[in-house]
mmCIF file of C-alpha atoms and ligand atoms in Angstrom:
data_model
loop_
_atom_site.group_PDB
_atom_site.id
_atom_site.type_symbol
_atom_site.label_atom_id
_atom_site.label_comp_id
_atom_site.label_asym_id
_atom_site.label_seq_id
_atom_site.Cartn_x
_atom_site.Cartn_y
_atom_site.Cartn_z
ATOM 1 C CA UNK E 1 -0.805 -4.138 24.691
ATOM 2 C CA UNK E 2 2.919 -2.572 23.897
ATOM 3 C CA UNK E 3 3.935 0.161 24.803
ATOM 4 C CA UNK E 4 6.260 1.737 22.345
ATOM 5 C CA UNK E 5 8.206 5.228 22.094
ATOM 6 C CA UNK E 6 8.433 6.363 18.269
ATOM 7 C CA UNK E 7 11.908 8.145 17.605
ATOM 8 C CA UNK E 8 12.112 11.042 14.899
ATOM 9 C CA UNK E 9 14.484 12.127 12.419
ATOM 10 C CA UNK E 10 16.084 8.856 11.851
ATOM 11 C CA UNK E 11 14.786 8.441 8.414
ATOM 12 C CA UNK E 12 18.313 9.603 6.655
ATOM 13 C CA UNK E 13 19.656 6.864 8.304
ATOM 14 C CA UNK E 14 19.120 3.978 5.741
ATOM 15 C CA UNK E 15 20.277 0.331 5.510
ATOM 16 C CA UNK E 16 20.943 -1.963 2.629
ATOM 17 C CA UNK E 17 17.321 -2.850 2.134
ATOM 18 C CA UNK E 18 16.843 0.073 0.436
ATOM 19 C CA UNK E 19 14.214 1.104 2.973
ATOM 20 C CA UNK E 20 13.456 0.808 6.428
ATOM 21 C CA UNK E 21 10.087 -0.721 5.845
ATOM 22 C CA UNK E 22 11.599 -3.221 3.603
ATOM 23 C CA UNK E 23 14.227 -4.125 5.994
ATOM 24 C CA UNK E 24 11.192 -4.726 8.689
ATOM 25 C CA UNK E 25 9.765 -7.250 5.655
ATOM 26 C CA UNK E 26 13.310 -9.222 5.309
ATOM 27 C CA UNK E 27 13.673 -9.833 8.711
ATOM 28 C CA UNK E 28 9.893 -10.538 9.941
ATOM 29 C CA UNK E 29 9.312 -12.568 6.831
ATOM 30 C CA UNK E 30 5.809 -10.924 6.589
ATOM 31 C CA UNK E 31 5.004 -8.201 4.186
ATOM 32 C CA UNK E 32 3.739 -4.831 5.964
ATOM 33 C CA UNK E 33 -0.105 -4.688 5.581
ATOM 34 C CA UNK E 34 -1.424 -2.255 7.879
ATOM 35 C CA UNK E 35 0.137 0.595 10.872
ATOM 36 C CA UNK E 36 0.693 -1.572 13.773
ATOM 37 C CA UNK E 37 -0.623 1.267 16.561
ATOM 38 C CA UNK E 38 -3.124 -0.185 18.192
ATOM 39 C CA UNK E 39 -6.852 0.403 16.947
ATOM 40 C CA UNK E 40 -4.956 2.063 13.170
ATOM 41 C CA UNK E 41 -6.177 -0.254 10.088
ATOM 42 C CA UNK E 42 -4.188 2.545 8.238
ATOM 43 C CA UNK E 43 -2.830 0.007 4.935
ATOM 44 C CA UNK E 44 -1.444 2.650 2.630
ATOM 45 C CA UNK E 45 1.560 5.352 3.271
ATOM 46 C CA UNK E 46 3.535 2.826 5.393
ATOM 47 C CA UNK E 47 7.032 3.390 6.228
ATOM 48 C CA UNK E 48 9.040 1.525 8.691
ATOM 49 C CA UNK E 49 9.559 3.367 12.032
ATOM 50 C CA UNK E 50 12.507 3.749 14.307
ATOM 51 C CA UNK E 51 10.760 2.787 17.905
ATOM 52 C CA UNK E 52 11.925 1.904 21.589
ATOM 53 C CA UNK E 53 9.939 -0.503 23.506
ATOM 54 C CA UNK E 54 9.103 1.523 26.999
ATOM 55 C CA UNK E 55 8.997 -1.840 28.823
ATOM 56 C CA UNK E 56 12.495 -3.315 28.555
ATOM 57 C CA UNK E 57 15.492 -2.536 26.646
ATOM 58 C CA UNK E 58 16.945 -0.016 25.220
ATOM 59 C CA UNK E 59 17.694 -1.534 21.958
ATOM 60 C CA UNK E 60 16.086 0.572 18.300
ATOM 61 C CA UNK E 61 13.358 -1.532 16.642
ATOM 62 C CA UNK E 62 11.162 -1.468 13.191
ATOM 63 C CA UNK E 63 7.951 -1.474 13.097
ATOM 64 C CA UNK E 64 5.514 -0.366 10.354
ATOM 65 C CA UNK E 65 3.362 2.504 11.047
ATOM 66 C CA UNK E 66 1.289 4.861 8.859
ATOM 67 C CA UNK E 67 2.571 8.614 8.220
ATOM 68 C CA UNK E 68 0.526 10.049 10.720
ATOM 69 C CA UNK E 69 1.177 7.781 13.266
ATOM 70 C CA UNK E 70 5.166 7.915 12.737
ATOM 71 C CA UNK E 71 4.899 11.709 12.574
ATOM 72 C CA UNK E 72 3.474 11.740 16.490
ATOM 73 C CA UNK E 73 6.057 12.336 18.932
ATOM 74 C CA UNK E 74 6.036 10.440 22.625
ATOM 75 C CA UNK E 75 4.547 6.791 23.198
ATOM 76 C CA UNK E 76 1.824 4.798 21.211
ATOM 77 C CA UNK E 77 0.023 1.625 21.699
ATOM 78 C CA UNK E 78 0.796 -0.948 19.072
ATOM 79 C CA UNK E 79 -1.016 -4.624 18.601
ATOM 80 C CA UNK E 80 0.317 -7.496 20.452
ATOM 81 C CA UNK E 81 0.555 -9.387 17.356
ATOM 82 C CA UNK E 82 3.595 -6.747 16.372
ATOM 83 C CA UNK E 83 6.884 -8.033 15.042
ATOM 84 C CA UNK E 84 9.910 -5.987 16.562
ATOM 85 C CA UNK E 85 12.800 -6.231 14.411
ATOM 86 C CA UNK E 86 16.074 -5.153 14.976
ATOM 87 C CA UNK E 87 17.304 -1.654 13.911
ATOM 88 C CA UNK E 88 20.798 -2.846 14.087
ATOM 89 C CA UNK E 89 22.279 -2.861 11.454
ATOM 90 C CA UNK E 90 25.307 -4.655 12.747
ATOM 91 C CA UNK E 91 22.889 -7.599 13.623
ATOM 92 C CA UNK E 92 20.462 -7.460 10.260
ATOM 93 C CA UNK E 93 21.446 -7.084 6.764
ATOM 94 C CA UNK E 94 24.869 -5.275 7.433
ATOM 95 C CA UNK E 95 26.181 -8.644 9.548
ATOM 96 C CA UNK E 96 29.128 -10.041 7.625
HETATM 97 ZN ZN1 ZN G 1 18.277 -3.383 6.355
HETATM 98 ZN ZN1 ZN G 2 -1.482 4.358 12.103
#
């Protein structure tokens, strides 16, 4: 299991994609089916969530996770399966 820390209030932030659960689809190459917190088979009212991985680095990733689950503050389990995409923009779809 991952441990992950979900970051608020970074939803005003937006990329090129449009949104930040469609950037997590361009770069995974997977469509978002279900909240990727461990034990959630949440499928509907995605959104792609601004998360830090409590392990390792530092770096901002995207994940999808249901409404409730992005509103929660502190860490959450996700799946193991879980593709961590970049939040950078400077390394995703803004890379010239
Ligand atoms: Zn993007
Ligand atoms: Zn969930």
């Amino acid at each position: 299991m991952t441990k992950v820390k979900n970051i608020n209030g970074t939803t005003d932030n937006l990329c090129k994609c449009g949104s930040w659960l469609k950037h997590w689809e361009n770069f995974s190459g997977k469509k978002a089916t279900y909240c990727s917190a461990y034990g959630c088979m949440q499928q509907t009212n995605l959104v792609g969530a601004h998360v830090q991985k409590t392990t390792s680095d530092m770096k901002w990733y995207i994940i999808p996770l249901c409404k409730e689950h992005n509103a929660t503050t502190g860490e959450l389990e996700v799946s193991d399966s879980t593709i961590f995409v970049s939040a950078n923009r400077s390394e995703t779809c803004e890379k010239y």
